[in-house]
Amino acid sequence: GAVVSQHPSRVICKSGTSVKIECRSLDFQATTMFWYRQFPKQSLMLMATSNEGSKATYEQGVEKDKFLINHASLTLSTLTVTSAHPEDSSFYICSAGGPAVTEAFFGQGTRLTVV
Amino acid sequence: AQSVAQPEDQVNVAEGNPLTVKCTYSVSGNPYLFWYVQYPNRGLQFLLKYITGDNLVKGSYGFEAEFNKSQTSFHLKKPSALVSDSALYFCAVRGSTSGNTPLVFGKGTRLSVIA
């Protein structure tokens, strides 16, 4: 299957700072990237869908000014958590897709801890 | 709207015994169904999918799943469980084959294989 690389795998930041998470599609052109958030012992919650070269579409209840998503190329999407607070601590996972790709391919996830 | 139900939070099975992880779905139109596995602090790994064709789908690591349209189910099975199969399993559905639409996940089932 396709390879999706997510970086960093783990980050600790201070409250009020911003953190950027990168998601790279290494061996196919991902026209669409999905960002999920996973709470402990819970399922994946879709945060937003981003299409290359256009603005992301956010799910209801997700603050677009807090979770900035950029998808400037077919191989890279970034999620920036701005002015992070402890309640933003979570596991964030990206997924890459495209019109010719049936299943979604996931990054390794990023464990964000805000202290 | 699409939805997935995984009725069991936890499944325990002895090593060497067959295992089943249950999944039912709801979707308008044709369902496209997926199983993923997640190990601690990792992203999701693709196991198998049903798009069309044979109702019994074979996937990675000896797993298989049976699509049952009348019961709207897609249960994951393995004839002989291994301790290394212990992980969190997610069933997912999409109402389209296009990789540009997100997957909808069930809440997950934790599988514990006991030696």
mmCIF file of C-alpha atoms in Angstrom:
data_model
loop_
_atom_site.group_PDB
_atom_site.id
_atom_site.type_symbol
_atom_site.label_atom_id
_atom_site.label_comp_id
_atom_site.label_asym_id
_atom_site.label_seq_id
_atom_site.Cartn_x
_atom_site.Cartn_y
_atom_site.Cartn_z
ATOM 1 C CA GLY A 1 0.000 0.000 0.000
ATOM 2 C CA ALA A 2 0.887 3.633 -0.264
ATOM 3 C CA VAL A 3 3.154 5.281 2.272
ATOM 4 C CA VAL A 4 2.052 8.308 4.247
ATOM 5 C CA SER A 5 4.591 9.873 6.563
ATOM 6 C CA GLN A 6 3.467 12.037 9.463
ATOM 7 C CA HIS A 7 5.849 14.114 11.508
ATOM 8 C CA PRO A 8 6.474 14.591 14.379
ATOM 9 C CA SER A 9 5.282 11.416 16.039
ATOM 10 C CA ARG A 10 5.277 13.051 19.422
ATOM 11 C CA VAL A 11 5.415 16.678 20.550
ATOM 12 C CA ILE A 12 5.141 18.488 23.842
ATOM 13 C CA CYS A 13 4.512 22.208 23.778
ATOM 14 C CA LYS A 14 3.705 24.976 26.175
ATOM 15 C CA SER A 15 0.236 26.405 26.435
ATOM 16 C CA GLY A 16 -0.202 29.349 24.093
ATOM 17 C CA THR A 17 2.320 28.230 21.499
ATOM 18 C CA SER A 18 1.617 26.825 18.045
ATOM 19 C CA VAL A 19 2.511 23.421 16.722
ATOM 20 C CA LYS A 20 2.748 22.294 13.108
ATOM 21 C CA ILE A 21 2.161 18.695 12.060
ATOM 22 C CA GLU A 22 3.209 17.550 8.597
ATOM 23 C CA CYS A 23 1.682 14.808 6.527
ATOM 24 C CA ARG A 24 3.466 13.639 3.403
ATOM 25 C CA SER A 25 2.290 11.252 0.752
ATOM 26 C CA LEU A 26 5.506 9.576 -0.352
ATOM 27 C CA ASP A 27 4.529 7.506 -3.347
ATOM 28 C CA PHE A 28 1.299 8.823 -4.789
ATOM 29 C CA GLN A 29 -0.351 12.124 -5.464
ATOM 30 C CA ALA A 30 -2.838 12.793 -2.731
ATOM 31 C CA THR A 31 -5.437 15.146 -4.079
ATOM 32 C CA THR A 32 -7.242 14.941 -0.765
ATOM 33 C CA MET A 33 -5.957 14.814 2.796
ATOM 34 C CA PHE A 34 -8.089 14.104 5.823
ATOM 35 C CA TRP A 35 -7.233 15.108 9.368
ATOM 36 C CA TYR A 36 -8.601 13.141 12.291
ATOM 37 C CA ARG A 37 -8.421 13.508 16.020
ATOM 38 C CA GLN A 38 -8.578 10.544 18.337
ATOM 39 C CA PHE A 39 -9.359 10.768 22.033
ATOM 40 C CA PRO A 40 -8.253 7.995 24.393
ATOM 41 C CA LYS A 41 -10.181 4.793 23.852
ATOM 42 C CA GLN A 42 -12.389 6.463 21.266
ATOM 43 C CA SER A 43 -12.827 6.387 17.550
ATOM 44 C CA LEU A 44 -11.410 8.769 14.996
ATOM 45 C CA MET A 45 -13.198 12.068 14.657
ATOM 46 C CA LEU A 46 -12.904 13.719 11.274
ATOM 47 C CA MET A 47 -11.739 17.302 11.708
ATOM 48 C CA ALA A 48 -11.380 18.504 8.159
ATOM 49 C CA THR A 49 -10.932 17.547 4.546
ATOM 50 C CA SER A 50 -8.424 19.401 2.439
ATOM 51 C CA ASN A 51 -8.099 19.338 -1.322
ATOM 52 C CA GLU A 52 -4.855 20.361 -2.930
ATOM 53 C CA GLY A 53 -4.804 24.032 -3.762
ATOM 54 C CA SER A 54 -8.075 24.949 -2.094
ATOM 55 C CA LYS A 55 -9.355 25.770 1.356
ATOM 56 C CA ALA A 56 -10.078 22.986 3.761
ATOM 57 C CA THR A 57 -13.603 21.966 4.649
ATOM 58 C CA TYR A 58 -14.045 21.720 8.391
ATOM 59 C CA GLU A 59 -16.486 19.508 10.222
ATOM 60 C CA GLN A 60 -19.063 21.067 12.480
ATOM 61 C CA GLY A 61 -17.635 22.107 15.795
ATOM 62 C CA VAL A 62 -14.018 22.298 14.618
ATOM 63 C CA GLU A 63 -12.542 25.782 14.878
ATOM 64 C CA LYS A 64 -10.892 26.606 11.574
ATOM 65 C CA ASP A 65 -8.960 29.507 13.067
ATOM 66 C CA LYS A 66 -7.478 27.235 15.670
ATOM 67 C CA PHE A 67 -6.696 24.267 13.464
ATOM 68 C CA LEU A 68 -5.108 25.712 10.357
ATOM 69 C CA ILE A 69 -4.809 23.306 7.458
ATOM 70 C CA ASN A 70 -2.704 23.875 4.398
ATOM 71 C CA HIS A 71 -2.538 21.560 1.391
ATOM 72 C CA ALA A 72 -0.260 23.395 -0.976
ATOM 73 C CA SER A 73 0.974 20.401 -2.953
ATOM 74 C CA LEU A 74 -0.098 16.912 -3.927
ATOM 75 C CA THR A 75 2.335 15.424 -1.460
ATOM 76 C CA LEU A 76 2.144 17.650 1.591
ATOM 77 C CA SER A 77 -0.533 18.822 3.973
ATOM 78 C CA THR A 78 0.043 20.536 7.299
ATOM 79 C CA LEU A 79 -2.076 21.001 10.382
ATOM 80 C CA THR A 80 -1.136 23.864 12.678
ATOM 81 C CA VAL A 81 -2.639 23.957 16.132
ATOM 82 C CA THR A 82 -2.549 27.634 17.062
ATOM 83 C CA SER A 83 -2.437 28.954 20.605
ATOM 84 C CA ALA A 84 -2.552 25.449 21.949
ATOM 85 C CA HIS A 85 -4.273 24.683 25.225
ATOM 86 C CA PRO A 86 -4.169 21.539 27.359
ATOM 87 C CA GLU A 87 -7.567 20.473 26.013
ATOM 88 C CA ASP A 88 -5.979 20.273 22.555
ATOM 89 C CA SER A 89 -3.836 17.420 23.784
ATOM 90 C CA SER A 90 -4.763 14.446 21.664
ATOM 91 C CA PHE A 91 -3.648 12.015 18.985
ATOM 92 C CA TYR A 92 -3.867 13.534 15.513
ATOM 93 C CA ILE A 93 -3.835 11.348 12.417
ATOM 94 C CA CYS A 94 -3.717 12.303 8.773
ATOM 95 C CA SER A 95 -4.964 10.256 5.871
ATOM 96 C CA ALA A 96 -4.262 10.627 2.192
ATOM 97 C CA GLY A 97 -6.616 9.843 -0.639
ATOM 98 C CA GLY A 98 -7.232 10.449 -4.298
ATOM 99 C CA PRO A 99 -9.850 9.747 -6.941
ATOM 100 C CA ALA A 100 -8.154 6.549 -8.067
ATOM 101 C CA VAL A 101 -7.366 5.298 -4.579
ATOM 102 C CA THR A 102 -10.128 3.259 -2.985
ATOM 103 C CA GLU A 103 -8.799 2.831 0.511
ATOM 104 C CA ALA A 104 -7.328 5.582 2.640
ATOM 105 C CA PHE A 105 -3.731 5.488 3.768
ATOM 106 C CA PHE A 106 -2.857 6.799 7.172
ATOM 107 C CA GLY A 107 0.109 8.476 8.721
ATOM 108 C CA GLN A 108 1.627 7.168 11.917
ATOM 109 C CA GLY A 109 -0.124 9.775 14.027
ATOM 110 C CA THR A 110 1.117 12.598 16.249
ATOM 111 C CA ARG A 111 0.712 12.575 19.996
ATOM 112 C CA LEU A 112 0.339 16.220 21.056
ATOM 113 C CA THR A 113 0.697 17.112 24.709
ATOM 114 C CA VAL A 114 0.131 20.711 25.753
ATOM 115 C CA VAL A 115 1.476 21.607 29.174
ATOM 116 C CA ALA B 1 -25.842 9.597 6.052
ATOM 117 C CA GLN B 2 -23.458 6.747 6.638
ATOM 118 C CA SER B 3 -22.749 5.035 9.908
ATOM 119 C CA VAL B 4 -20.938 2.036 11.299
ATOM 120 C CA ALA B 5 -21.669 0.115 14.469
ATOM 121 C CA GLN B 6 -19.195 -2.076 16.261
ATOM 122 C CA PRO B 7 -21.291 -3.522 19.072
ATOM 123 C CA GLU B 8 -18.404 -4.901 21.114
ATOM 124 C CA ASP B 9 -15.921 -2.673 22.914
ATOM 125 C CA GLN B 10 -13.742 -5.653 23.762
ATOM 126 C CA VAL B 11 -13.309 -9.151 22.392
ATOM 127 C CA ASN B 12 -11.228 -11.727 24.224
ATOM 128 C CA VAL B 13 -10.113 -14.928 22.566
ATOM 129 C CA ALA B 14 -7.618 -17.640 23.344
ATOM 130 C CA GLU B 15 -4.629 -18.047 21.074
ATOM 131 C CA GLY B 16 -5.329 -20.579 18.359
ATOM 132 C CA ASN B 17 -9.083 -20.106 18.515
ATOM 133 C CA PRO B 18 -11.080 -18.443 15.757
ATOM 134 C CA LEU B 19 -11.950 -14.803 16.237
ATOM 135 C CA THR B 20 -14.786 -12.603 15.023
ATOM 136 C CA VAL B 21 -15.065 -8.853 15.340
ATOM 137 C CA LYS B 22 -18.514 -7.605 14.444
ATOM 138 C CA CYS B 23 -19.487 -4.678 12.266
ATOM 139 C CA THR B 24 -22.787 -3.482 10.854
ATOM 140 C CA TYR B 25 -23.265 -0.521 8.596
ATOM 141 C CA SER B 26 -25.825 1.869 7.253
ATOM 142 C CA VAL B 27 -25.389 3.653 3.939
ATOM 143 C CA SER B 28 -27.569 4.869 1.138
ATOM 144 C CA GLY B 29 -26.506 3.254 -2.080
ATOM 145 C CA ASN B 30 -23.720 0.736 -2.453
ATOM 146 C CA PRO B 31 -21.473 0.274 0.562
ATOM 147 C CA TYR B 32 -17.710 0.290 0.346
ATOM 148 C CA LEU B 33 -16.394 -1.309 3.500
ATOM 149 C CA PHE B 34 -13.005 -1.420 5.151
ATOM 150 C CA TRP B 35 -11.213 -2.847 8.147
ATOM 151 C CA TYR B 36 -8.219 -1.211 9.748
ATOM 152 C CA VAL B 37 -6.037 -2.177 12.705
ATOM 153 C CA GLN B 38 -4.340 0.206 15.112
ATOM 154 C CA TYR B 39 -1.480 -0.603 17.427
ATOM 155 C CA PRO B 40 -0.720 1.672 20.414
ATOM 156 C CA ASN B 41 0.346 5.190 19.418
ATOM 157 C CA ARG B 42 0.281 4.270 15.761
ATOM 158 C CA GLY B 43 -1.772 5.232 12.755
ATOM 159 C CA LEU B 44 -4.193 2.861 11.110
ATOM 160 C CA GLN B 45 -3.066 -0.042 8.974
ATOM 161 C CA PHE B 46 -5.296 -1.229 6.171
ATOM 162 C CA LEU B 47 -6.416 -4.866 6.463
ATOM 163 C CA LEU B 48 -8.992 -5.415 3.754
ATOM 164 C CA LYS B 49 -11.835 -3.929 1.800
ATOM 165 C CA TYR B 50 -15.059 -4.868 0.073
ATOM 166 C CA ILE B 51 -15.899 -2.971 -3.069
ATOM 167 C CA THR B 52 -17.723 -5.478 -5.225
ATOM 168 C CA GLY B 53 -17.552 -9.127 -6.182
ATOM 169 C CA ASP B 54 -17.157 -12.067 -3.811
ATOM 170 C CA ASN B 55 -18.753 -11.593 -0.434
ATOM 171 C CA LEU B 56 -15.783 -13.194 1.307
ATOM 172 C CA VAL B 57 -12.819 -10.882 1.223
ATOM 173 C CA LYS B 58 -9.332 -11.972 2.194
ATOM 174 C CA GLY B 59 -6.836 -9.481 3.546
ATOM 175 C CA SER B 60 -3.553 -9.063 5.342
ATOM 176 C CA TYR B 61 -2.206 -11.247 8.158
ATOM 177 C CA GLY B 62 -4.726 -14.037 7.548
ATOM 178 C CA PHE B 63 -7.778 -11.893 8.199
ATOM 179 C CA GLU B 64 -10.941 -12.144 6.155
ATOM 180 C CA ALA B 65 -14.341 -10.526 6.244
ATOM 181 C CA GLU B 66 -17.731 -11.531 4.960
ATOM 182 C CA PHE B 67 -20.040 -9.011 3.395
ATOM 183 C CA ASN B 68 -23.686 -9.779 4.101
ATOM 184 C CA LYS B 69 -26.018 -7.400 2.347
ATOM 185 C CA SER B 70 -29.237 -8.658 3.911
ATOM 186 C CA GLN B 71 -27.855 -8.272 7.412
ATOM 187 C CA THR B 72 -25.853 -5.141 6.512
ATOM 188 C CA SER B 73 -22.844 -6.695 8.188
ATOM 189 C CA PHE B 74 -19.144 -6.966 7.475
ATOM 190 C CA HIS B 75 -17.678 -9.067 10.270
ATOM 191 C CA LEU B 76 -13.936 -9.541 10.511
ATOM 192 C CA LYS B 77 -12.707 -13.085 11.045
ATOM 193 C CA LYS B 78 -9.564 -15.104 11.464
ATOM 194 C CA PRO B 79 -9.445 -18.900 11.778
ATOM 195 C CA SER B 80 -6.664 -18.999 14.358
ATOM 196 C CA ALA B 81 -5.824 -16.008 16.537
ATOM 197 C CA LEU B 82 -2.299 -14.979 17.458
ATOM 198 C CA VAL B 83 -1.206 -13.007 20.505
ATOM 199 C CA SER B 84 0.248 -10.463 18.076
ATOM 200 C CA ASP B 85 -3.265 -9.829 16.733
ATOM 201 C CA SER B 86 -4.081 -7.995 19.965
ATOM 202 C CA ALA B 87 -4.893 -4.441 18.891
ATOM 203 C CA LEU B 88 -7.712 -2.004 18.206
ATOM 204 C CA TYR B 89 -9.800 -2.774 15.137
ATOM 205 C CA PHE B 90 -11.882 -0.283 13.205
ATOM 206 C CA CYS B 91 -14.578 -0.941 10.653
ATOM 207 C CA ALA B 92 -15.260 1.877 8.197
ATOM 208 C CA VAL B 93 -17.674 2.659 5.392
ATOM 209 C CA ARG B 94 -17.759 5.014 2.487
ATOM 210 C CA GLY B 95 -20.689 5.590 0.180
ATOM 211 C CA SER B 96 -18.428 6.118 -2.798
ATOM 212 C CA THR B 97 -15.377 4.470 -4.301
ATOM 213 C CA SER B 98 -13.715 7.850 -4.613
ATOM 214 C CA GLY B 99 -10.789 8.405 -2.322
ATOM 215 C CA ASN B 100 -11.768 12.042 -2.149
ATOM 216 C CA THR B 101 -14.515 11.318 0.350
ATOM 217 C CA PRO B 102 -13.746 10.492 3.969
ATOM 218 C CA LEU B 103 -14.282 7.170 5.662
ATOM 219 C CA VAL B 104 -16.798 6.937 8.473
ATOM 220 C CA PHE B 105 -15.452 4.821 11.308
ATOM 221 C CA GLY B 106 -17.010 2.693 13.968
ATOM 222 C CA LYS B 107 -15.947 3.269 17.547
ATOM 223 C CA GLY B 108 -13.456 0.435 17.438
ATOM 224 C CA THR B 109 -13.179 -2.974 19.080
ATOM 225 C CA ARG B 110 -10.249 -3.919 21.238
ATOM 226 C CA LEU B 111 -9.134 -7.463 20.564
ATOM 227 C CA SER B 112 -7.186 -9.266 23.222
ATOM 228 C CA VAL B 113 -5.679 -12.634 22.361
ATOM 229 C CA ILE B 114 -4.624 -14.571 25.415
ATOM 230 C CA ALA B 115 -1.802 -17.083 25.280
#
